[in-house]
Amino acid sequence: MAVPWRDFEDAAPDLARSGRDLLYQFGPGLAFLATVRADGGPRLHPVCPVIVEGVLYVYVIPSPKCGDLLRDGRYALHAFPPENVDDEFYITGRAYRVDDTDRRTAVSRAIAAQGTTHGNDDILFDLSIERVLHAAYTHRGPDSWPPAYRRWHPGEGGIDTEMPPRQ
């Protein structure tokens, strides 16, 4: 089962806030998008995701990664790491092409408002959410392991918090 960002945010508001903070930590949304090539191998690209009206979107230029999403749809999105700590935010799910003019216009406005752009021939994808992982570290450095993990996916009754014992 996959859900839009708003359902994730309603079910796990603190986790969604941590994710949003990491995605937008440098101003515009910044993340790495992993897709699945036709041969099954991974492909990784930097992207500028944006959350608009409770949905996580990304515009993708016509490219092999766009072809991956149109053909397969599976993706993983990983926020850029912060400067002073190794915190991580990771989402997996399915990407769905959006051709609706009103939705494309709303997303384009949000992208312009955050100071980024996209090309007229770029394809818009709605990134539905199947799984979320957040890893929070106390500080950057070799003695910060292990992080505190929080996991979420729809239909499982909430957040699974796991704090492995320190070694």
mmCIF file of C-alpha atoms in Angstrom:
data_model
loop_
_atom_site.group_PDB
_atom_site.id
_atom_site.type_symbol
_atom_site.label_atom_id
_atom_site.label_comp_id
_atom_site.label_asym_id
_atom_site.label_seq_id
_atom_site.Cartn_x
_atom_site.Cartn_y
_atom_site.Cartn_z
ATOM 1 C CA MET A 1 0.000 0.000 0.000
ATOM 2 C CA ALA A 2 1.295 3.441 -0.933
ATOM 3 C CA VAL A 3 0.078 6.769 0.424
ATOM 4 C CA PRO A 4 0.628 10.469 -0.291
ATOM 5 C CA TRP A 5 2.811 12.599 1.975
ATOM 6 C CA ARG A 6 -0.279 13.995 3.786
ATOM 7 C CA ASP A 7 -1.286 10.509 5.006
ATOM 8 C CA PHE A 8 2.259 9.866 6.235
ATOM 9 C CA GLU A 9 2.292 13.280 7.917
ATOM 10 C CA ASP A 10 -1.090 12.626 9.584
ATOM 11 C CA ALA A 11 0.035 9.222 10.858
ATOM 12 C CA ALA A 12 3.555 10.191 11.955
ATOM 13 C CA PRO A 13 3.769 13.995 12.334
ATOM 14 C CA ASP A 14 7.077 14.100 14.238
ATOM 15 C CA LEU A 15 8.759 11.773 11.763
ATOM 16 C CA ALA A 16 7.337 13.740 8.812
ATOM 17 C CA ARG A 17 8.618 16.985 10.377
ATOM 18 C CA SER A 18 12.103 15.460 10.722
ATOM 19 C CA GLY A 19 11.968 14.371 7.088
ATOM 20 C CA ARG A 20 10.710 17.719 5.848
ATOM 21 C CA ASP A 21 13.445 19.489 7.826
ATOM 22 C CA LEU A 22 16.120 17.333 6.187
ATOM 23 C CA LEU A 23 14.645 17.653 2.688
ATOM 24 C CA TYR A 24 14.438 21.467 2.979
ATOM 25 C CA GLN A 25 17.488 22.108 5.184
ATOM 26 C CA PHE A 26 19.306 24.113 2.492
ATOM 27 C CA GLY A 27 16.225 26.054 1.323
ATOM 28 C CA PRO A 28 14.888 24.211 -1.734
ATOM 29 C CA GLY A 29 14.164 20.512 -1.467
ATOM 30 C CA LEU A 30 17.318 18.492 -2.133
ATOM 31 C CA ALA A 31 17.653 14.720 -2.291
ATOM 32 C CA PHE A 32 19.080 11.800 -4.206
ATOM 33 C CA LEU A 33 16.617 9.811 -6.324
ATOM 34 C CA ALA A 34 17.367 6.155 -6.968
ATOM 35 C CA THR A 35 15.588 4.379 -9.825
ATOM 36 C CA VAL A 36 15.750 0.877 -11.290
ATOM 37 C CA ARG A 37 17.321 0.426 -14.728
ATOM 38 C CA ALA A 38 15.801 -2.019 -17.225
ATOM 39 C CA ASP A 39 18.572 -4.525 -16.394
ATOM 40 C CA GLY A 40 17.651 -4.304 -12.698
ATOM 41 C CA GLY A 41 20.624 -2.198 -11.684
ATOM 42 C CA PRO A 42 20.351 0.995 -9.659
ATOM 43 C CA ARG A 43 20.626 4.527 -10.992
ATOM 44 C CA LEU A 44 21.129 7.550 -8.688
ATOM 45 C CA HIS A 45 20.560 11.269 -9.332
ATOM 46 C CA PRO A 46 20.289 14.507 -7.366
ATOM 47 C CA VAL A 47 16.804 16.069 -7.566
ATOM 48 C CA CYS A 48 14.752 18.903 -6.050
ATOM 49 C CA PRO A 49 11.620 17.344 -4.523
ATOM 50 C CA VAL A 50 8.789 19.560 -3.340
ATOM 51 C CA ILE A 51 5.770 18.971 -1.105
ATOM 52 C CA VAL A 52 2.640 20.673 -2.459
ATOM 53 C CA GLU A 53 -0.857 20.300 -1.005
ATOM 54 C CA GLY A 54 0.165 17.169 0.899
ATOM 55 C CA VAL A 55 1.839 15.374 -2.012
ATOM 56 C CA LEU A 56 5.560 14.780 -2.596
ATOM 57 C CA TYR A 57 6.545 15.623 -6.181
ATOM 58 C CA VAL A 58 9.627 15.723 -8.349
ATOM 59 C CA TYR A 59 10.126 17.012 -11.882
ATOM 60 C CA VAL A 60 12.491 14.816 -13.921
ATOM 61 C CA ILE A 61 14.158 15.783 -17.188
ATOM 62 C CA PRO A 62 13.614 13.447 -20.152
ATOM 63 C CA SER A 63 16.479 11.069 -19.420
ATOM 64 C CA PRO A 64 17.255 7.450 -18.567
ATOM 65 C CA LYS A 65 16.085 8.039 -14.965
ATOM 66 C CA CYS A 66 12.770 9.379 -16.306
ATOM 67 C CA GLY A 67 12.486 6.274 -18.479
ATOM 68 C CA ASP A 68 13.141 4.135 -15.397
ATOM 69 C CA LEU A 69 10.229 5.765 -13.543
ATOM 70 C CA LEU A 70 7.878 5.539 -16.530
ATOM 71 C CA ARG A 71 8.747 1.861 -17.065
ATOM 72 C CA ASP A 72 9.010 0.584 -13.492
ATOM 73 C CA GLY A 73 7.929 3.307 -11.049
ATOM 74 C CA ARG A 74 9.911 2.064 -8.054
ATOM 75 C CA TYR A 75 12.074 4.698 -6.430
ATOM 76 C CA ALA A 76 14.046 5.540 -3.310
ATOM 77 C CA LEU A 77 14.567 9.124 -2.187
ATOM 78 C CA HIS A 78 17.331 10.025 0.274
ATOM 79 C CA ALA A 79 17.703 13.539 1.706
ATOM 80 C CA PHE A 80 21.098 15.220 1.566
ATOM 81 C CA PRO A 81 23.024 14.803 4.822
ATOM 82 C CA PRO A 82 23.275 17.773 7.180
ATOM 83 C CA GLU A 83 26.602 19.548 7.585
ATOM 84 C CA ASN A 84 27.228 18.756 11.264
ATOM 85 C CA VAL A 85 25.641 15.360 11.866
ATOM 86 C CA ASP A 86 25.022 12.219 9.800
ATOM 87 C CA ASP A 87 21.210 12.154 10.110
ATOM 88 C CA GLU A 88 19.428 10.338 7.285
ATOM 89 C CA PHE A 89 15.906 10.423 5.843
ATOM 90 C CA TYR A 90 14.888 7.839 3.282
ATOM 91 C CA ILE A 91 11.596 7.112 1.498
ATOM 92 C CA THR A 92 10.665 4.323 -0.894
ATOM 93 C CA GLY A 93 7.547 3.914 -2.968
ATOM 94 C CA ARG A 94 6.110 4.253 -6.443
ATOM 95 C CA ALA A 95 6.303 7.231 -8.768
ATOM 96 C CA TYR A 96 3.279 8.125 -10.877
ATOM 97 C CA ARG A 97 3.374 10.474 -13.844
ATOM 98 C CA VAL A 98 1.228 13.590 -13.422
ATOM 99 C CA ASP A 99 -0.225 15.162 -16.567
ATOM 100 C CA ASP A 100 -2.996 17.186 -14.893
ATOM 101 C CA THR A 101 -2.456 20.836 -15.856
ATOM 102 C CA ASP A 102 -3.677 22.267 -12.538
ATOM 103 C CA ARG A 103 -1.380 20.039 -10.476
ATOM 104 C CA ARG A 104 1.582 20.773 -12.761
ATOM 105 C CA THR A 105 0.910 24.511 -12.430
ATOM 106 C CA ALA A 106 0.688 24.331 -8.613
ATOM 107 C CA VAL A 107 3.951 22.379 -8.405
ATOM 108 C CA SER A 108 5.690 24.719 -10.850
ATOM 109 C CA ARG A 109 4.673 27.698 -8.704
ATOM 110 C CA ALA A 110 5.985 26.011 -5.558
ATOM 111 C CA ILE A 111 9.271 25.205 -7.284
ATOM 112 C CA ALA A 112 9.646 28.820 -8.445
ATOM 113 C CA ALA A 113 8.839 30.051 -4.913
ATOM 114 C CA GLN A 114 11.689 27.961 -3.486
ATOM 115 C CA GLY A 115 14.102 29.426 -6.030
ATOM 116 C CA THR A 116 14.548 26.429 -8.314
ATOM 117 C CA THR A 117 13.388 25.791 -11.853
ATOM 118 C CA HIS A 118 12.484 22.999 -14.233
ATOM 119 C CA GLY A 119 12.288 22.698 -18.000
ATOM 120 C CA ASN A 120 9.069 22.866 -19.989
ATOM 121 C CA ASP A 121 9.552 19.291 -21.197
ATOM 122 C CA ASP A 122 10.319 17.879 -17.734
ATOM 123 C CA ILE A 123 7.924 15.212 -16.506
ATOM 124 C CA LEU A 124 6.207 15.564 -13.138
ATOM 125 C CA PHE A 125 5.979 12.566 -10.812
ATOM 126 C CA ASP A 126 3.900 12.066 -7.682
ATOM 127 C CA LEU A 127 6.079 10.087 -5.255
ATOM 128 C CA SER A 128 3.774 7.851 -3.232
ATOM 129 C CA ILE A 129 5.178 6.539 0.038
ATOM 130 C CA GLU A 130 5.485 2.875 1.011
ATOM 131 C CA ARG A 131 8.304 3.021 3.580
ATOM 132 C CA VAL A 132 10.146 5.679 5.572
ATOM 133 C CA LEU A 133 13.364 5.468 7.572
ATOM 134 C CA HIS A 134 14.940 8.175 9.707
ATOM 135 C CA ALA A 135 18.306 7.723 11.414
ATOM 136 C CA ALA A 136 19.256 10.315 14.041
ATOM 137 C CA TYR A 137 22.813 10.566 15.300
ATOM 138 C CA THR A 138 23.980 12.391 18.415
ATOM 139 C CA HIS A 139 26.874 14.018 16.555
ATOM 140 C CA ARG A 140 29.239 13.452 13.630
ATOM 141 C CA GLY A 141 32.121 11.101 14.274
ATOM 142 C CA PRO A 142 33.110 7.477 14.686
ATOM 143 C CA ASP A 143 31.731 7.221 18.222
ATOM 144 C CA SER A 144 28.216 8.335 17.202
ATOM 145 C CA TRP A 145 27.204 4.831 16.069
ATOM 146 C CA PRO A 146 24.598 3.452 16.206
ATOM 147 C CA PRO A 147 21.914 6.015 15.406
ATOM 148 C CA ALA A 148 18.368 6.028 16.730
ATOM 149 C CA TYR A 149 16.142 4.614 13.974
ATOM 150 C CA ARG A 150 12.488 5.368 13.328
ATOM 151 C CA ARG A 151 10.652 3.419 10.638
ATOM 152 C CA TRP A 152 7.148 3.822 9.272
ATOM 153 C CA HIS A 153 4.950 2.352 6.601
ATOM 154 C CA PRO A 154 1.187 2.455 6.108
ATOM 155 C CA GLY A 155 -0.974 -0.158 7.717
ATOM 156 C CA GLU A 156 1.436 -1.141 10.471
ATOM 157 C CA GLY A 157 -0.054 0.855 13.310
ATOM 158 C CA GLY A 158 2.499 3.583 13.708
ATOM 159 C CA ILE A 159 6.192 4.168 14.035
ATOM 160 C CA ASP A 160 8.635 1.433 14.832
ATOM 161 C CA THR A 161 11.356 2.952 16.976
ATOM 162 C CA GLU A 162 14.531 0.996 17.376
ATOM 163 C CA MET A 163 17.532 2.145 19.341
ATOM 164 C CA PRO A 164 20.293 -0.407 19.037
ATOM 165 C CA PRO A 165 22.536 -0.699 22.094
ATOM 166 C CA ARG A 166 25.818 1.205 21.944
ATOM 167 C CA GLN A 167 28.824 -1.000 21.297
#
